[in-house]
Short mmCIF file of N, CA, C and O in Angstrom, two decimals:
data_model
loop_
_atom_site.label_atom_id
_atom_site.label_comp_id
_atom_site.label_asym_id
_atom_site.label_seq_id
_atom_site.Cartn_x
_atom_site.Cartn_y
_atom_site.Cartn_z
N TRP A 1 -26.96 -8.45 -2.61
CA TRP A 1 -26.27 -7.29 -2.32
C TRP A 1 -25.03 -8.04 -0.69
O TRP A 1 -24.10 -7.42 -0.43
N THR A 2 -26.20 -8.64 -0.10
CA THR A 2 -25.70 -9.21 1.43
C THR A 2 -24.21 -10.14 0.82
O THR A 2 -23.18 -10.16 1.39
N PRO A 3 -24.52 -10.77 -0.30
CA PRO A 3 -23.15 -11.72 -0.80
C PRO A 3 -21.82 -11.04 -0.34
O PRO A 3 -20.94 -11.15 -0.20
N LEU A 4 -22.30 -9.94 -1.37
CA LEU A 4 -21.42 -8.69 -2.06
C LEU A 4 -20.74 -8.34 -0.70
O LEU A 4 -19.43 -8.15 -0.34
N LEU A 5 -21.40 -8.09 0.30
CA LEU A 5 -20.86 -7.34 1.72
C LEU A 5 -19.72 -8.23 2.50
O LEU A 5 -19.10 -7.71 2.77
N HIS A 6 -20.50 -9.58 2.89
CA HIS A 6 -20.01 -10.04 3.06
C HIS A 6 -18.57 -11.21 2.33
O HIS A 6 -18.10 -11.47 3.01
N GLY A 7 -18.27 -11.04 1.04
CA GLY A 7 -17.66 -11.98 0.29
C GLY A 7 -16.30 -11.07 -0.12
O GLY A 7 -15.15 -11.64 -0.07
N CYS A 8 -16.52 -10.02 -0.76
CA CYS A 8 -15.35 -9.22 -1.81
C CYS A 8 -15.21 -7.89 -2.06
O CYS A 8 -14.68 -7.39 -2.81
N THR A 9 -15.90 -7.48 -0.37
CA THR A 9 -14.82 -5.72 -0.19
C THR A 9 -13.80 -5.28 -0.12
O THR A 9 -13.77 -4.20 -0.42
N ALA A 10 -13.38 -6.08 -0.11
CA ALA A 10 -11.32 -5.93 0.22
C ALA A 10 -10.87 -5.98 -0.91
O ALA A 10 -9.90 -5.26 -0.86
N GLN A 11 -11.54 -6.72 -2.16
CA GLN A 11 -10.77 -6.94 -2.86
C GLN A 11 -10.96 -6.48 -4.67
O GLN A 11 -10.57 -6.11 -5.60
N LEU A 12 -12.86 -6.23 -4.30
CA LEU A 12 -13.84 -5.59 -5.63
C LEU A 12 -13.07 -4.27 -6.71
O LEU A 12 -13.16 -3.35 -5.33
N ARG A 13 -12.50 -4.49 -7.50
CA ARG A 13 -12.20 -3.43 -8.50
C ARG A 13 -12.94 -2.77 -9.13
O ARG A 13 -13.49 -1.71 -9.42
N LYS A 14 -13.91 -3.20 -9.82
CA LYS A 14 -14.99 -3.04 -10.67
C LYS A 14 -15.82 -3.78 -10.27
O LYS A 14 -15.96 -4.74 -9.82
N LEU A 15 -17.58 -2.83 -10.63
CA LEU A 15 -18.54 -3.23 -10.41
C LEU A 15 -19.34 -2.51 -11.59
O LEU A 15 -19.64 -1.24 -12.04
N ASN A 16 -19.65 -3.60 -12.97
CA ASN A 16 -20.66 -3.14 -14.03
C ASN A 16 -21.65 -3.62 -13.57
O ASN A 16 -22.23 -5.11 -13.67
N LEU A 17 -22.81 -2.93 -13.48
CA LEU A 17 -24.13 -2.58 -13.18
C LEU A 17 -24.83 -2.40 -14.56
O LEU A 17 -26.10 -2.16 -14.33
N ALA A 18 -23.82 -1.88 -15.72
CA ALA A 18 -24.78 -1.72 -16.46
C ALA A 18 -25.80 -2.32 -17.18
O ALA A 18 -26.15 -3.24 -17.33
N ARG A 19 -27.06 -1.61 -17.76
CA ARG A 19 -27.92 -1.99 -18.31
C ARG A 19 -29.50 -3.09 -17.17
O ARG A 19 -29.68 -3.61 -17.72
N THR A 20 -28.94 -2.58 -15.79
CA THR A 20 -29.65 -3.51 -15.43
C THR A 20 -30.82 -3.08 -14.38
O THR A 20 -31.09 -2.04 -14.41
N ARG A 21 -31.91 -4.28 -14.96
CA ARG A 21 -33.42 -3.73 -15.05
C ARG A 21 -33.54 -3.94 -12.86
O ARG A 21 -33.66 -5.05 -13.01
N ILE A 22 -33.86 -2.99 -12.29
CA ILE A 22 -34.95 -2.99 -11.13
C ILE A 22 -36.51 -2.53 -11.70
O ILE A 22 -36.76 -1.82 -11.99
N SER A 23 -37.08 -3.33 -10.67
CA SER A 23 -38.63 -3.28 -10.28
C SER A 23 -38.46 -1.35 -10.70
O SER A 23 -37.95 -1.07 -9.53
N GLN A 24 -39.57 -0.90 -10.98
CA GLN A 24 -40.04 0.47 -10.77
C GLN A 24 -40.40 1.09 -9.59
O GLN A 24 -41.16 1.87 -9.59
N ASN A 25 -40.42 0.29 -9.19
CA ASN A 25 -41.79 0.33 -7.54
C ASN A 25 -40.53 0.93 -6.73
O ASN A 25 -39.33 0.89 -7.03
N LYS A 26 -40.77 2.52 -6.61
CA LYS A 26 -39.80 3.19 -5.26
C LYS A 26 -39.60 2.74 -4.61
O LYS A 26 -38.09 2.78 -3.89
N THR A 27 -40.27 1.80 -4.04
CA THR A 27 -39.52 1.38 -2.46
C THR A 27 -38.24 0.47 -2.90
O THR A 27 -37.57 0.54 -2.22
N ASN A 28 -39.07 -0.57 -4.03
CA ASN A 28 -37.57 -1.72 -4.18
C ASN A 28 -36.56 -0.92 -5.01
O ASN A 28 -35.41 -1.27 -4.70
N ILE A 29 -37.02 0.46 -5.84
CA ILE A 29 -35.23 0.73 -6.01
C ILE A 29 -34.61 1.69 -4.80
O ILE A 29 -33.36 1.68 -4.72
N THR A 30 -35.15 2.57 -4.34
CA THR A 30 -34.36 3.05 -3.02
C THR A 30 -33.95 1.71 -2.21
O THR A 30 -32.33 1.90 -1.82
N SER A 31 -35.20 0.53 -1.69
CA SER A 31 -34.00 0.05 -0.91
C SER A 31 -32.61 -0.87 -1.51
O SER A 31 -31.71 -1.44 -1.05
N CYS A 32 -32.95 -1.72 -3.06
CA CYS A 32 -31.66 -2.09 -3.73
C CYS A 32 -30.38 -1.10 -3.77
O CYS A 32 -29.29 -1.13 -3.12
N TYR A 33 -30.17 0.18 -4.03
CA TYR A 33 -29.70 1.58 -4.53
C TYR A 33 -29.65 1.62 -2.97
O TYR A 33 -28.23 1.80 -3.06
N SER A 34 -29.93 1.62 -1.43
CA SER A 34 -29.43 2.12 -0.73
C SER A 34 -28.12 0.79 -0.02
O SER A 34 -27.09 0.90 0.94
N LYS A 35 -28.73 -0.70 -0.30
CA LYS A 35 -27.95 -1.62 -0.12
C LYS A 35 -26.48 -1.54 -0.73
O LYS A 35 -25.54 -1.72 -0.52
N VAL A 36 -26.28 -0.55 -2.44
CA VAL A 36 -25.69 -0.64 -3.36
C VAL A 36 -24.87 0.45 -2.36
O VAL A 36 -23.39 0.55 -2.02
N ASN A 37 -25.11 1.55 -1.70
CA ASN A 37 -24.36 2.87 -0.96
C ASN A 37 -24.21 2.19 0.22
O ASN A 37 -22.53 1.94 0.57
N ARG A 38 -24.43 0.81 1.08
CA ARG A 38 -23.63 0.00 2.25
C ARG A 38 -22.65 -0.57 1.70
O ARG A 38 -21.16 -0.26 2.28
N PHE A 39 -22.44 -1.08 0.44
CA PHE A 39 -21.69 -1.78 0.20
C PHE A 39 -20.21 -0.97 -0.82
O PHE A 39 -19.51 -1.61 -0.57
N ILE A 40 -20.66 0.10 -0.88
CA ILE A 40 -19.64 1.08 -1.24
C ILE A 40 -18.69 1.45 -0.54
O ILE A 40 -17.64 1.77 -0.24
N VAL A 41 -19.72 1.58 1.06
CA VAL A 41 -18.63 2.66 1.69
C VAL A 41 -18.33 1.62 2.49
O VAL A 41 -17.30 2.11 3.06
N THR A 42 -18.31 0.51 2.36
CA THR A 42 -17.13 -0.66 2.76
C THR A 42 -16.39 -1.55 1.82
O THR A 42 -15.10 -2.31 2.34
N CYS A 43 -16.21 -0.62 0.83
CA CYS A 43 -15.39 -1.59 -0.64
C CYS A 43 -14.14 -0.48 -0.25
O CYS A 43 -13.96 0.36 0.22
N GLN A 44 -12.85 -1.41 -0.18
CA GLN A 44 -11.30 -1.08 -0.06
C GLN A 44 -10.62 -0.39 -1.16
O GLN A 44 -9.56 0.46 -1.39
N GLU A 45 -11.13 -1.46 -2.58
CA GLU A 45 -10.40 -0.96 -3.33
C GLU A 45 -10.94 -0.90 -5.02
O GLU A 45 -10.50 -0.30 -5.78
N LEU A 46 -11.99 -0.73 -4.49
CA LEU A 46 -13.37 -0.04 -5.81
C LEU A 46 -12.52 1.15 -7.12
O LEU A 46 -12.46 2.59 -5.83
N SER A 47 -12.31 0.49 -7.63
CA SER A 47 -12.35 2.02 -8.49
C SER A 47 -13.47 2.35 -9.90
O SER A 47 -12.71 3.42 -10.42
N TRP A 48 -13.83 1.73 -9.84
CA TRP A 48 -14.65 1.50 -11.59
C TRP A 48 -16.22 1.47 -11.36
O TRP A 48 -16.42 0.08 -10.58
N LEU A 49 -16.86 2.13 -11.44
CA LEU A 49 -18.47 1.40 -10.94
C LEU A 49 -19.04 2.10 -12.58
O LEU A 49 -18.89 3.28 -13.35
N ASP A 50 -20.22 1.40 -13.56
CA ASP A 50 -20.42 1.48 -14.28
C ASP A 50 -22.01 0.96 -13.90
O ASP A 50 -22.83 -0.29 -13.81
N PHE A 51 -23.05 2.21 -14.70
CA PHE A 51 -24.45 2.36 -14.45
C PHE A 51 -25.21 2.71 -15.27
O PHE A 51 -26.57 2.71 -15.43
N SER A 52 -24.29 2.24 -16.52
CA SER A 52 -25.05 3.17 -17.62
C SER A 52 -26.15 2.41 -18.11
O SER A 52 -25.71 1.19 -18.09
N GLY A 53 -26.76 2.88 -18.79
CA GLY A 53 -28.03 1.91 -19.14
C GLY A 53 -29.56 1.84 -18.14
O GLY A 53 -30.23 1.06 -18.41
N CYS A 54 -28.92 2.16 -17.06
CA CYS A 54 -30.10 1.84 -16.04
C CYS A 54 -30.87 3.25 -15.49
O CYS A 54 -29.95 4.51 -15.81
N LYS A 55 -31.98 3.13 -15.42
CA LYS A 55 -32.66 4.26 -14.72
C LYS A 55 -32.95 4.29 -13.61
O LYS A 55 -33.04 3.76 -12.68
N LEU A 56 -32.10 5.18 -13.34
CA LEU A 56 -31.96 5.83 -11.61
C LEU A 56 -32.19 7.34 -11.73
O LEU A 56 -32.47 8.00 -12.05
N PRO A 57 -33.14 7.39 -10.15
CA PRO A 57 -33.61 8.57 -10.17
C PRO A 57 -32.71 9.22 -9.04
O PRO A 57 -31.64 8.82 -8.98
N GLY A 58 -32.94 10.57 -9.04
CA GLY A 58 -31.89 11.25 -8.59
C GLY A 58 -31.37 10.82 -7.30
O GLY A 58 -30.76 11.26 -6.43
N ASP A 59 -32.72 10.48 -6.13
CA ASP A 59 -32.32 9.95 -5.41
C ASP A 59 -31.57 8.77 -4.87
O ASP A 59 -30.05 8.92 -4.23
N VAL A 60 -31.28 8.11 -6.00
CA VAL A 60 -30.41 7.53 -6.25
C VAL A 60 -29.41 7.24 -6.62
O VAL A 60 -27.90 7.04 -5.41
N VAL A 61 -29.15 8.11 -7.52
CA VAL A 61 -27.49 8.81 -7.53
C VAL A 61 -26.88 9.60 -6.56
O VAL A 61 -25.85 9.21 -6.23
N LYS A 62 -27.87 9.97 -5.74
CA LYS A 62 -27.08 10.77 -4.12
C LYS A 62 -26.68 9.77 -3.26
O LYS A 62 -25.71 9.92 -3.03
N LEU A 63 -27.84 8.72 -3.33
CA LEU A 63 -26.76 7.62 -2.82
C LEU A 63 -25.19 6.68 -2.69
O LEU A 63 -24.85 6.63 -1.89
N ILE A 64 -25.32 7.00 -4.41
CA ILE A 64 -24.16 6.58 -5.03
C ILE A 64 -23.11 7.38 -4.95
O ILE A 64 -21.85 6.59 -4.21
N LEU A 65 -23.50 8.35 -4.88
CA LEU A 65 -22.43 9.10 -4.82
C LEU A 65 -22.21 9.33 -3.01
O LEU A 65 -20.46 9.77 -3.07
N SER A 66 -22.94 9.75 -2.69
CA SER A 66 -22.28 9.86 -1.08
C SER A 66 -21.76 8.42 -0.47
O SER A 66 -21.01 8.56 0.75
N GLY A 67 -21.89 7.34 -0.77
CA GLY A 67 -21.05 6.62 -0.63
C GLY A 67 -19.81 6.29 -1.30
O GLY A 67 -18.98 6.18 -0.41
N ILE A 68 -19.69 7.03 -2.10
CA ILE A 68 -17.98 7.07 -2.59
C ILE A 68 -17.54 7.97 -1.56
O ILE A 68 -16.69 7.74 -1.32
N SER A 69 -18.86 9.32 -1.65
CA SER A 69 -17.97 9.75 -1.03
C SER A 69 -17.37 9.88 0.66
O SER A 69 -16.36 10.61 1.10
N ASP A 70 -18.24 9.28 1.40
CA ASP A 70 -17.95 8.82 3.18
C ASP A 70 -16.80 7.82 2.36
O ASP A 70 -16.66 7.51 4.13
N ASN A 71 -16.65 6.85 1.63
CA ASN A 71 -15.35 6.07 2.10
C ASN A 71 -14.11 6.43 1.65
O ASN A 71 -13.86 6.62 0.86
N ILE A 72 -12.92 6.70 2.56
CA ILE A 72 -12.17 7.16 2.31
C ILE A 72 -10.87 6.50 1.96
O ILE A 72 -9.85 7.43 1.40
N LEU A 73 -11.00 5.02 2.05
CA LEU A 73 -10.21 4.58 1.38
C LEU A 73 -10.03 4.95 -0.18
O LEU A 73 -9.30 3.82 -1.00
N LEU A 74 -10.95 5.52 -0.98
CA LEU A 74 -11.11 4.93 -2.14
C LEU A 74 -10.64 6.38 -3.01
O LEU A 74 -10.98 7.59 -2.21
N THR A 75 -9.85 6.22 -3.78
CA THR A 75 -9.24 7.28 -4.70
C THR A 75 -9.44 6.74 -6.14
O THR A 75 -9.63 6.13 -6.53
N ASP A 76 -9.52 8.36 -6.91
CA ASP A 76 -9.70 8.07 -8.58
C ASP A 76 -10.89 7.30 -8.92
O ASP A 76 -10.40 6.20 -9.48
N VAL A 77 -12.62 7.21 -8.32
CA VAL A 77 -12.97 6.77 -8.37
C VAL A 77 -14.03 6.56 -10.27
O VAL A 77 -13.90 7.57 -10.08
N TYR A 78 -13.80 6.29 -10.76
CA TYR A 78 -14.85 6.27 -12.36
C TYR A 78 -16.08 5.76 -11.91
O TYR A 78 -15.63 4.76 -11.48
N VAL A 79 -17.18 6.65 -12.43
CA VAL A 79 -18.42 5.90 -12.07
C VAL A 79 -18.91 7.09 -13.69
O VAL A 79 -19.24 7.46 -13.78
N ASN A 80 -19.80 5.50 -14.07
CA ASN A 80 -20.45 5.85 -15.71
C ASN A 80 -21.72 5.75 -15.56
O ASN A 80 -22.44 5.21 -14.74
N PHE A 81 -22.46 7.13 -15.59
CA PHE A 81 -23.91 7.82 -15.37
C PHE A 81 -24.79 7.66 -17.02
O PHE A 81 -25.73 7.90 -16.74
N SER A 82 -23.70 7.33 -18.22
CA SER A 82 -24.08 7.43 -19.34
C SER A 82 -25.60 6.72 -19.32
O SER A 82 -25.91 5.88 -19.20
N ASN A 83 -26.28 7.61 -20.14
CA ASN A 83 -27.71 6.87 -20.80
C ASN A 83 -28.54 6.28 -19.64
O ASN A 83 -29.48 4.63 -19.73
N CYS A 84 -28.40 7.21 -18.30
CA CYS A 84 -29.00 6.71 -17.25
C CYS A 84 -30.69 7.60 -17.12
O CYS A 84 -31.38 6.87 -16.56
N GLU A 85 -31.40 8.61 -18.34
CA GLU A 85 -32.29 9.09 -18.05
C GLU A 85 -32.19 9.87 -17.27
O GLU A 85 -33.58 9.84 -16.30
N LEU A 86 -31.76 10.47 -16.49
CA LEU A 86 -31.12 11.68 -15.10
C LEU A 86 -32.01 12.52 -15.69
O LEU A 86 -33.13 12.78 -14.74
N GLY A 87 -32.34 12.93 -16.77
CA GLY A 87 -32.97 14.27 -16.95
C GLY A 87 -32.63 15.53 -16.50
O GLY A 87 -31.71 15.35 -15.80
N ILE A 88 -32.74 16.50 -16.15
CA ILE A 88 -32.39 18.07 -15.74
C ILE A 88 -32.06 17.92 -14.84
O ILE A 88 -30.72 18.39 -13.88
N SER A 89 -33.45 17.36 -13.56
CA SER A 89 -33.16 17.52 -11.81
C SER A 89 -31.99 16.42 -11.82
O SER A 89 -30.81 17.02 -10.39
N GLY A 90 -31.61 15.47 -12.57
CA GLY A 90 -30.70 14.32 -11.97
C GLY A 90 -29.13 14.70 -12.16
O GLY A 90 -28.66 14.80 -11.73
N MET A 91 -29.33 15.85 -13.64
CA MET A 91 -28.08 16.04 -14.01
C MET A 91 -27.97 17.65 -12.62
O MET A 91 -26.25 17.65 -12.74
N ARG A 92 -28.38 18.42 -12.52
CA ARG A 92 -28.09 19.56 -11.34
C ARG A 92 -27.70 18.97 -10.20
O ARG A 92 -27.59 19.55 -9.87
N LEU A 93 -28.51 17.28 -9.90
CA LEU A 93 -28.24 16.91 -8.64
C LEU A 93 -26.56 16.29 -9.02
O LEU A 93 -25.89 16.41 -7.79
N VAL A 94 -26.39 15.65 -9.62
CA VAL A 94 -25.09 15.49 -10.22
C VAL A 94 -23.61 16.07 -10.01
O VAL A 94 -22.51 16.27 -9.33
N SER A 95 -23.88 17.72 -10.38
CA SER A 95 -23.34 18.53 -10.73
C SER A 95 -23.49 19.49 -9.46
O SER A 95 -21.74 19.94 -9.19
N SER A 96 -24.32 19.38 -8.63
CA SER A 96 -24.40 19.59 -7.31
C SER A 96 -23.34 19.23 -6.40
O SER A 96 -22.60 18.87 -5.29
N LEU A 97 -23.15 17.96 -6.11
CA LEU A 97 -22.69 16.74 -5.31
C LEU A 97 -21.38 16.44 -6.02
O LEU A 97 -20.33 16.55 -5.05
N LEU A 98 -20.65 16.84 -6.87
CA LEU A 98 -19.91 16.71 -7.84
C LEU A 98 -18.27 17.55 -6.83
O LEU A 98 -17.61 16.80 -6.52
N PRO A 99 -18.76 18.79 -6.85
CA PRO A 99 -17.42 19.28 -5.67
C PRO A 99 -17.12 18.72 -4.97
O PRO A 99 -16.08 18.90 -4.45
N SER A 100 -17.76 18.55 -4.04
CA SER A 100 -17.85 17.68 -2.62
C SER A 100 -17.16 16.49 -2.66
O SER A 100 -16.55 15.77 -1.58
N LEU A 101 -17.35 16.26 -3.77
CA LEU A 101 -16.29 14.64 -4.29
C LEU A 101 -14.47 14.64 -3.95
O LEU A 101 -14.38 15.42 -5.09
N THR A 102 -14.17 14.68 -2.76
CA THR A 102 -12.66 13.95 -2.88
C THR A 102 -12.00 13.43 -2.99
O THR A 102 -10.55 13.24 -3.57
N ASN A 103 -12.90 11.87 -3.51
CA ASN A 103 -12.18 10.84 -4.04
C ASN A 103 -12.33 10.49 -5.40
O ASN A 103 -12.51 9.15 -5.53
#
């Protein structure tokens, strides 16, 4: 994620992470997606994120959505969480965060 942070945050519009596999070690997952959060916060024109088919825990979804919410430059952002195996608790988390998203 470091190269992305230093290279394309000004121009990147689409980020496709569909079916990305990350070690199921909770520390690795949280560390990786906290970097995604930092990346999203610095993007200037991002409008499309695809996490479909990724196994995402609820805290990771929260990091992603908070990154979008914290970035005032982003508008009309499309995020795909289909087939992420979020479960009921993950879907409750997403539905509770959606009203706070203004972009």
